[in-house]
Every structure is written in structure tokens, then in C-alpha cells.
PDB file of C-alpha atoms in Angstrom:
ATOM      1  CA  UNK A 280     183.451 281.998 138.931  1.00 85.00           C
ATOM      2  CA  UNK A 281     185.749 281.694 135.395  1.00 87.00           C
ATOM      3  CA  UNK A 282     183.805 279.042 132.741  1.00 91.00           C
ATOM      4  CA  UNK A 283     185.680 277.974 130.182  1.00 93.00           C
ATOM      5  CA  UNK A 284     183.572 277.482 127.173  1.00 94.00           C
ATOM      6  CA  UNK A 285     184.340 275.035 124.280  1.00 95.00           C
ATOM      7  CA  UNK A 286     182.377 276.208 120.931  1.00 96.00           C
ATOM      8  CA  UNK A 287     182.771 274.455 117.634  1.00 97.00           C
ATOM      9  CA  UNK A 288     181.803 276.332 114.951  1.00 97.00           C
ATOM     10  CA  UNK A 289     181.923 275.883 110.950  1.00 96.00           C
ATOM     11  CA  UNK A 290     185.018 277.257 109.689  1.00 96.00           C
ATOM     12  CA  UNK A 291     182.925 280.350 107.667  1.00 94.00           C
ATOM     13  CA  UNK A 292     183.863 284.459 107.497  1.00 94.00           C
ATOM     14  CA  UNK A 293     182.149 285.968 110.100  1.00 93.00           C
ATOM     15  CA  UNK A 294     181.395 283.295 113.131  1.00 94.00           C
ATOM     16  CA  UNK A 295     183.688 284.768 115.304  1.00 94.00           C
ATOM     17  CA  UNK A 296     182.578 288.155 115.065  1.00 93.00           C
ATOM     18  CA  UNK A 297     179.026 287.224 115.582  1.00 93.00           C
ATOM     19  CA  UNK A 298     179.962 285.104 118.424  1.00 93.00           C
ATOM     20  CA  UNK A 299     181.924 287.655 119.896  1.00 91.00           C
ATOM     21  CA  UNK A 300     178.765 290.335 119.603  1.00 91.00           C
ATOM     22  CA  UNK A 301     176.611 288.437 120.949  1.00 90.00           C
ATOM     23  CA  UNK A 302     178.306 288.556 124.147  1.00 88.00           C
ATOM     24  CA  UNK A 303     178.976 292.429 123.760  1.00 87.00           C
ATOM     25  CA  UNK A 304     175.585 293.217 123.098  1.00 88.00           C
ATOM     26  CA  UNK A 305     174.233 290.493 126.432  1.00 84.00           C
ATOM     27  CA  UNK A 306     176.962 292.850 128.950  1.00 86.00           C
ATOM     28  CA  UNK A 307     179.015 289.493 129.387  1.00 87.00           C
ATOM     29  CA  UNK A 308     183.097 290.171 129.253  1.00 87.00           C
ATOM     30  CA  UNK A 309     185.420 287.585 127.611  1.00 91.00           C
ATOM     31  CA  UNK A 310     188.269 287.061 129.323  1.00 91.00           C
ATOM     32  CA  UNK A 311     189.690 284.843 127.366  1.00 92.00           C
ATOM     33  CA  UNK A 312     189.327 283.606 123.687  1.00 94.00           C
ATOM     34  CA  UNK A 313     191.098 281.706 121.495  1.00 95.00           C
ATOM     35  CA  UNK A 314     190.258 280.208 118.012  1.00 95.00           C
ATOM     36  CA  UNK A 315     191.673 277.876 115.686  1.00 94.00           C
ATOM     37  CA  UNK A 316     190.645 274.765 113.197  1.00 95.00           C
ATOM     38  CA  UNK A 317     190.000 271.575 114.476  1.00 94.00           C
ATOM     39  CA  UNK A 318     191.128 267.945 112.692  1.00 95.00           C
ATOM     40  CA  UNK A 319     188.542 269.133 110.330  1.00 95.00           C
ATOM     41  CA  UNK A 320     189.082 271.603 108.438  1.00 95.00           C
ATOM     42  CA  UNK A 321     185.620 272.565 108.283  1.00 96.00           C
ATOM     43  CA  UNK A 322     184.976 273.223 111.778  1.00 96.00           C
ATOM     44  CA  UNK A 323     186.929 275.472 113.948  1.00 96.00           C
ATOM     45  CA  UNK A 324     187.343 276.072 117.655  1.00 96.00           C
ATOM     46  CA  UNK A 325     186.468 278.782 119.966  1.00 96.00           C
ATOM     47  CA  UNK A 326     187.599 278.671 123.670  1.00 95.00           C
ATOM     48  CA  UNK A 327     186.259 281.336 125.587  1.00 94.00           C
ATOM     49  CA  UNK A 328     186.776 282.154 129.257  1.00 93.00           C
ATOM     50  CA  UNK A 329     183.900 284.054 131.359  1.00 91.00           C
ATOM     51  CA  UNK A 330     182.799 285.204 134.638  1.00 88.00           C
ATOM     52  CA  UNK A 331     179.839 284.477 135.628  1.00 85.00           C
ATOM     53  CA  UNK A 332     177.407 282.122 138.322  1.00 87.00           C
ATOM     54  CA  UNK A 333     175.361 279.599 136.487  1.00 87.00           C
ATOM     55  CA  UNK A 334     172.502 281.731 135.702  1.00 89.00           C
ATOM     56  CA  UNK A 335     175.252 283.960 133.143  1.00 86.00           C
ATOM     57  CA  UNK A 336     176.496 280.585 132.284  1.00 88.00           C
ATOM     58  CA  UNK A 337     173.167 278.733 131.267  1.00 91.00           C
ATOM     59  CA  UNK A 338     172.066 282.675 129.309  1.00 90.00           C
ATOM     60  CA  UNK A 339     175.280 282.669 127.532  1.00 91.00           C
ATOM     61  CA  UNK A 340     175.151 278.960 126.448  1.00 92.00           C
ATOM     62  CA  UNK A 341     171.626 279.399 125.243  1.00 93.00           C
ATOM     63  CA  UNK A 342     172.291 282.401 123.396  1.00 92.00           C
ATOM     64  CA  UNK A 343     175.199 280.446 121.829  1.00 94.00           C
ATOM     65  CA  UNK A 344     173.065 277.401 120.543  1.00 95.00           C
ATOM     66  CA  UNK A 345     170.802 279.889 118.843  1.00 94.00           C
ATOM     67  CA  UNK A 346     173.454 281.029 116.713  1.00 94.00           C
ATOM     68  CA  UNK A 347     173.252 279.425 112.914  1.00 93.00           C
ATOM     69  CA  UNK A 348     176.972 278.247 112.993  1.00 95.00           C
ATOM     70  CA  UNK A 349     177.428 277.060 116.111  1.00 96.00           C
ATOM     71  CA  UNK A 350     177.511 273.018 116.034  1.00 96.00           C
ATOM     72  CA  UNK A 351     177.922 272.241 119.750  1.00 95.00           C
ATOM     73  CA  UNK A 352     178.697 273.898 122.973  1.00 95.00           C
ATOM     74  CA  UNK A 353     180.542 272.785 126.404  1.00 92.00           C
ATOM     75  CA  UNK A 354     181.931 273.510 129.539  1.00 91.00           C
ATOM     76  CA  UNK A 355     184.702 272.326 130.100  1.00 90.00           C
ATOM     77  CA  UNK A 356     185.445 271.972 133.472  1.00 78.00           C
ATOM     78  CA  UNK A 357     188.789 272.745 135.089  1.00 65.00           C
ATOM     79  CA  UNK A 358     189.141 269.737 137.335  1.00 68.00           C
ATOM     80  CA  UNK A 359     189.491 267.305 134.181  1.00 84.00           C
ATOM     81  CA  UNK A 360     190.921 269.161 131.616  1.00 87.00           C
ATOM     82  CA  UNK A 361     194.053 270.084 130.178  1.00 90.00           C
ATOM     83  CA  UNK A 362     194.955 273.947 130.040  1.00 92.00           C
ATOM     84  CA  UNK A 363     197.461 275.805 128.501  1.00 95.00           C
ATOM     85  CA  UNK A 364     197.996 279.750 128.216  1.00 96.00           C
ATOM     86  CA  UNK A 365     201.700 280.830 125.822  1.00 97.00           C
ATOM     87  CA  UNK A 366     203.314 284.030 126.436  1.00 98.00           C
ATOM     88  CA  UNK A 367     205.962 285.978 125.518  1.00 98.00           C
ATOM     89  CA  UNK A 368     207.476 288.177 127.664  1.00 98.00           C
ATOM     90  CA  UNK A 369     210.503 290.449 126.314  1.00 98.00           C
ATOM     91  CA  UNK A 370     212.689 291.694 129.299  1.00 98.00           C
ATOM     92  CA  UNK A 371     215.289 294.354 129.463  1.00 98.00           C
ATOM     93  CA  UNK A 372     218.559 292.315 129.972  1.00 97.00           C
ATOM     94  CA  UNK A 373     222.362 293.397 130.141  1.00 94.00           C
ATOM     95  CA  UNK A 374     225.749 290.965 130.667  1.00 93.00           C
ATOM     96  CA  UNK A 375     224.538 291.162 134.570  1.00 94.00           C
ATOM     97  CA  UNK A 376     221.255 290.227 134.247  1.00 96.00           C
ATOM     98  CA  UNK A 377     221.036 287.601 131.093  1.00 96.00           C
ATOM     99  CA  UNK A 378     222.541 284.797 133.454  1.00 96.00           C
ATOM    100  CA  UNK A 379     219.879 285.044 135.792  1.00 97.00           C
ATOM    101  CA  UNK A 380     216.834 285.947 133.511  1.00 98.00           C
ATOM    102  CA  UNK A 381     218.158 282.190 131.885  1.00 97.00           C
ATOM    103  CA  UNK A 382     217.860 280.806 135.162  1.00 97.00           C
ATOM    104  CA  UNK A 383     214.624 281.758 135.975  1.00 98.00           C
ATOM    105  CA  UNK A 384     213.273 280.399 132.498  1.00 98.00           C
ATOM    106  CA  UNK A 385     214.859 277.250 133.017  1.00 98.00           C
ATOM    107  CA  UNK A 386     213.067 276.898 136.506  1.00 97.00           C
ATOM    108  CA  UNK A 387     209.888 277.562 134.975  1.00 98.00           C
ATOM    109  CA  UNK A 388     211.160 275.476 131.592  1.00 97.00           C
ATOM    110  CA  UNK A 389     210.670 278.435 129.474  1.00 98.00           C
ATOM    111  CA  UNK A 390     212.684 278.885 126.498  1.00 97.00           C
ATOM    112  CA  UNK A 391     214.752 281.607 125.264  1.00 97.00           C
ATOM    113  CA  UNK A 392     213.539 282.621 122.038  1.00 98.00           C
ATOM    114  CA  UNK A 393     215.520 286.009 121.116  1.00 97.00           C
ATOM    115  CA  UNK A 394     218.733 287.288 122.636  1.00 96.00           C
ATOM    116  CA  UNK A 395     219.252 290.915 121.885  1.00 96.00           C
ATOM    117  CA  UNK A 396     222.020 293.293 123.238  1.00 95.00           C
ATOM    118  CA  UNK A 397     219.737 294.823 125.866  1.00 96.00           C
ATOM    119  CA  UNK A 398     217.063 292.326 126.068  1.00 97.00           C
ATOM    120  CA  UNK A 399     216.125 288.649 125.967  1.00 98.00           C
ATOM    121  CA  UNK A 400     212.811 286.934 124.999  1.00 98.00           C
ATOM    122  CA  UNK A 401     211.161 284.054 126.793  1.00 98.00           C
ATOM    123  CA  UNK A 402     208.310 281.799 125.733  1.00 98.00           C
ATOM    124  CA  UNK A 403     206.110 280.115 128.254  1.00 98.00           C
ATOM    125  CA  UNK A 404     203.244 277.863 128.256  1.00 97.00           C
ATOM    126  CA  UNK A 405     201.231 276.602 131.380  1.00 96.00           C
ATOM    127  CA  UNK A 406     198.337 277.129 133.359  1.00 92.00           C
ATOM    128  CA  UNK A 407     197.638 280.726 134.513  1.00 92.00           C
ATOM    129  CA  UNK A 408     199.179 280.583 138.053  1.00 94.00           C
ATOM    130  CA  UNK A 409     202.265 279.741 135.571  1.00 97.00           C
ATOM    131  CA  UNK A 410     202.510 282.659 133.641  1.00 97.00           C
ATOM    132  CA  UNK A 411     201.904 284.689 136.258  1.00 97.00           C
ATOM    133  CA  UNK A 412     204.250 283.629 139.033  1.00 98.00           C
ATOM    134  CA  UNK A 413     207.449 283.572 136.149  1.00 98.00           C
ATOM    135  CA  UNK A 414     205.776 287.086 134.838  1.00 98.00           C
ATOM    136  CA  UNK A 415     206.249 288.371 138.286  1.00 98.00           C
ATOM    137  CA  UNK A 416     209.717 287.019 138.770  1.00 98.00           C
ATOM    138  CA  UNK A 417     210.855 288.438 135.612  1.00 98.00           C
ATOM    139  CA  UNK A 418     209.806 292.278 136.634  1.00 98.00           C
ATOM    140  CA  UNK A 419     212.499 292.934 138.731  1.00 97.00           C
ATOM    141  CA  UNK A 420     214.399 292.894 135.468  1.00 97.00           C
ATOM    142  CA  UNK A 421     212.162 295.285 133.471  1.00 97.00           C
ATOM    143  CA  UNK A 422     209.607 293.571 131.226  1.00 98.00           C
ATOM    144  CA  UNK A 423     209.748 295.518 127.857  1.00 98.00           C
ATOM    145  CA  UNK A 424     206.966 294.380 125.975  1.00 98.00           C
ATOM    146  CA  UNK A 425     204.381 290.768 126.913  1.00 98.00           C
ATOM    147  CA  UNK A 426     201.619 288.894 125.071  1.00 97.00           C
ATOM    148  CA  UNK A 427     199.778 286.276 125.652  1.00 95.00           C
ATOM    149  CA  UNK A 428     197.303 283.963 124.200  1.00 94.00           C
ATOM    150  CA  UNK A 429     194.469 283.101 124.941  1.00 91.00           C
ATOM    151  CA  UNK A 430     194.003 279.989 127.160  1.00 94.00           C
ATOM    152  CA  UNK A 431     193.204 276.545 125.277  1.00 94.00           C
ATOM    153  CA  UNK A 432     191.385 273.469 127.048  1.00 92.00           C
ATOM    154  CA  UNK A 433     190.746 269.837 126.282  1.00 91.00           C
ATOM    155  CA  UNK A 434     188.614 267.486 128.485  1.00 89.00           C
ATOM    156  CA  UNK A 435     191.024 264.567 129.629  1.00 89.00           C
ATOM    157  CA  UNK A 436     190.832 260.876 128.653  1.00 86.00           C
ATOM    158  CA  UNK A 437     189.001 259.484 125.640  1.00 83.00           C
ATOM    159  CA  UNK A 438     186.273 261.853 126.060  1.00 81.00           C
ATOM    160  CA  UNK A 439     185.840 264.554 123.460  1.00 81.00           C
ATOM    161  CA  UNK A 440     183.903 267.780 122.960  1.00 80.00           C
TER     162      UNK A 440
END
């Protein structure tokens, strides 16, 4: 089962990559994480994704609280949040092809962000299932090069983390 952890931390050298040991060091995999400041400057965001039952979940959240710069925890959970993963796939393209590479984006309301003579590159953002049902549309055309980010969550409603 995927958790998607909310951490704020204070915006200091060094959080993330003591945040990030601690799960190398417990065995845990990230498969996800994304970081950036909040409204306050002081405090910044980690959003982690990881596998795990509760047990890995409760042992990874305790291990989190102990850490000096962490100010708060939470799981988020998927059912009332908001969650959004950007990527950027570049895709061979040709005179043939760019019509329908265009089409797909639009379908999927991607934009196109670079037009080159044998390629074009498309920016998504959506849930997982998103990315991945336009990413596999789009390799029957011969994806180049792809990155993506991290995926970002926010509880829904007034509520806040």
C-alpha cells in the first residue's frame, strides 16, 4: 500500500538529506519526493510517497518526529486530497506524426511546450493513472527523453496540514 507523507520541515541546509537517510539507513524506498517552501518562508515541504502496511507506516512516522527539524508529520490520505504529478515527455516527431502527437495532448490537455524539427515536447500534470495512460499513448511515436516530478498532495477543504 503507497502512503503519501506530508512533512514540514524548517527551511535549514541539510533537512532533506537527513530526512532522506533516515529512510535509507531503516531499508524503506521513496518512491516519491518532492520539496518546496511553504507560505512561510521558513518552513518548507516534503511530500514523500512509500510502500508499506501500517506497521512501516507508524516506524517511519516515528522515526520522522524524532528528527530535530521536523515540525509536523501527516498522512495524507488519497480519498480527500488533491494530487498532482508534472512531466515532460520529449517525443520523436516528423510532419506525419506532429498532427497527431498534438491531438493526443489536447485529449489529455497537455501542452506543447517545444516544437523541434524532429521532435515535440509535452507537459502534463495529473494524477498518476494520467501520466501514465498519455505516456503510453505517446510511445508509439518514440519517446526521446521523460521526467517527472515528484507527486504533490493537499488535504481538501479548509483543513490544513
Amino acid at each position: 500500500m503507497k502512503h503519501t507523507l506530508a512533512v514540514l520541515v524548517e527551511n535549514k541546509s541539510g533537512v532533506l538529506s537527513r530526512v532522506a537517510s533516515l529512510f535509507s539507513r531503516r531499508g524503506y524506498n521513496i518512491d516519491s519526493l518532492a520539496v518546496g517552501v511553504t507560505e512561510d518562508p521558513d518552513i518548507s515541504r516534503i511530500t514523500i510517497v512509500v510502500h508499506g502496511d501500517d506497521h512501516v507506516l507508524e516506524q517511519v512516522t516515528k522515526q520522522l518526529n524524532k528528527l530535530i527539524d521536523v515540525i509536523k508529520v501527516s498522512d495524507i490520505g488519497a480519498d480527500d486530497a488533491v494530487e498532482r504529478e508534472l512531466a515532460l515527455i520529449k517525443v520523436a516527431a516528423d510532419v506525419d506524426t506532429r498532427a497527431e502527437i498534438m491531438q493526443i495532448a489536447n485529449i489529455f490537455r497537455a501542452r506543447i511546450v517545444d516544437v523541434a524539427p524532429k521532435s515535440v515536447t509535452v507537459e502534463v500534470t495529473g494524477d498518476e493513472s494520467k501520466i501514465q495512460a498519455i505516456e503510453k499513448l505517446l510511445r508509439q511515436f518514440g519517446i526521446k527523453e521523460m521526467v517527472r516530478t515528484g507527486k504533490i498532495a493537499m488535504v481538501r477543504g479548509s483543513k490544513k496540514v
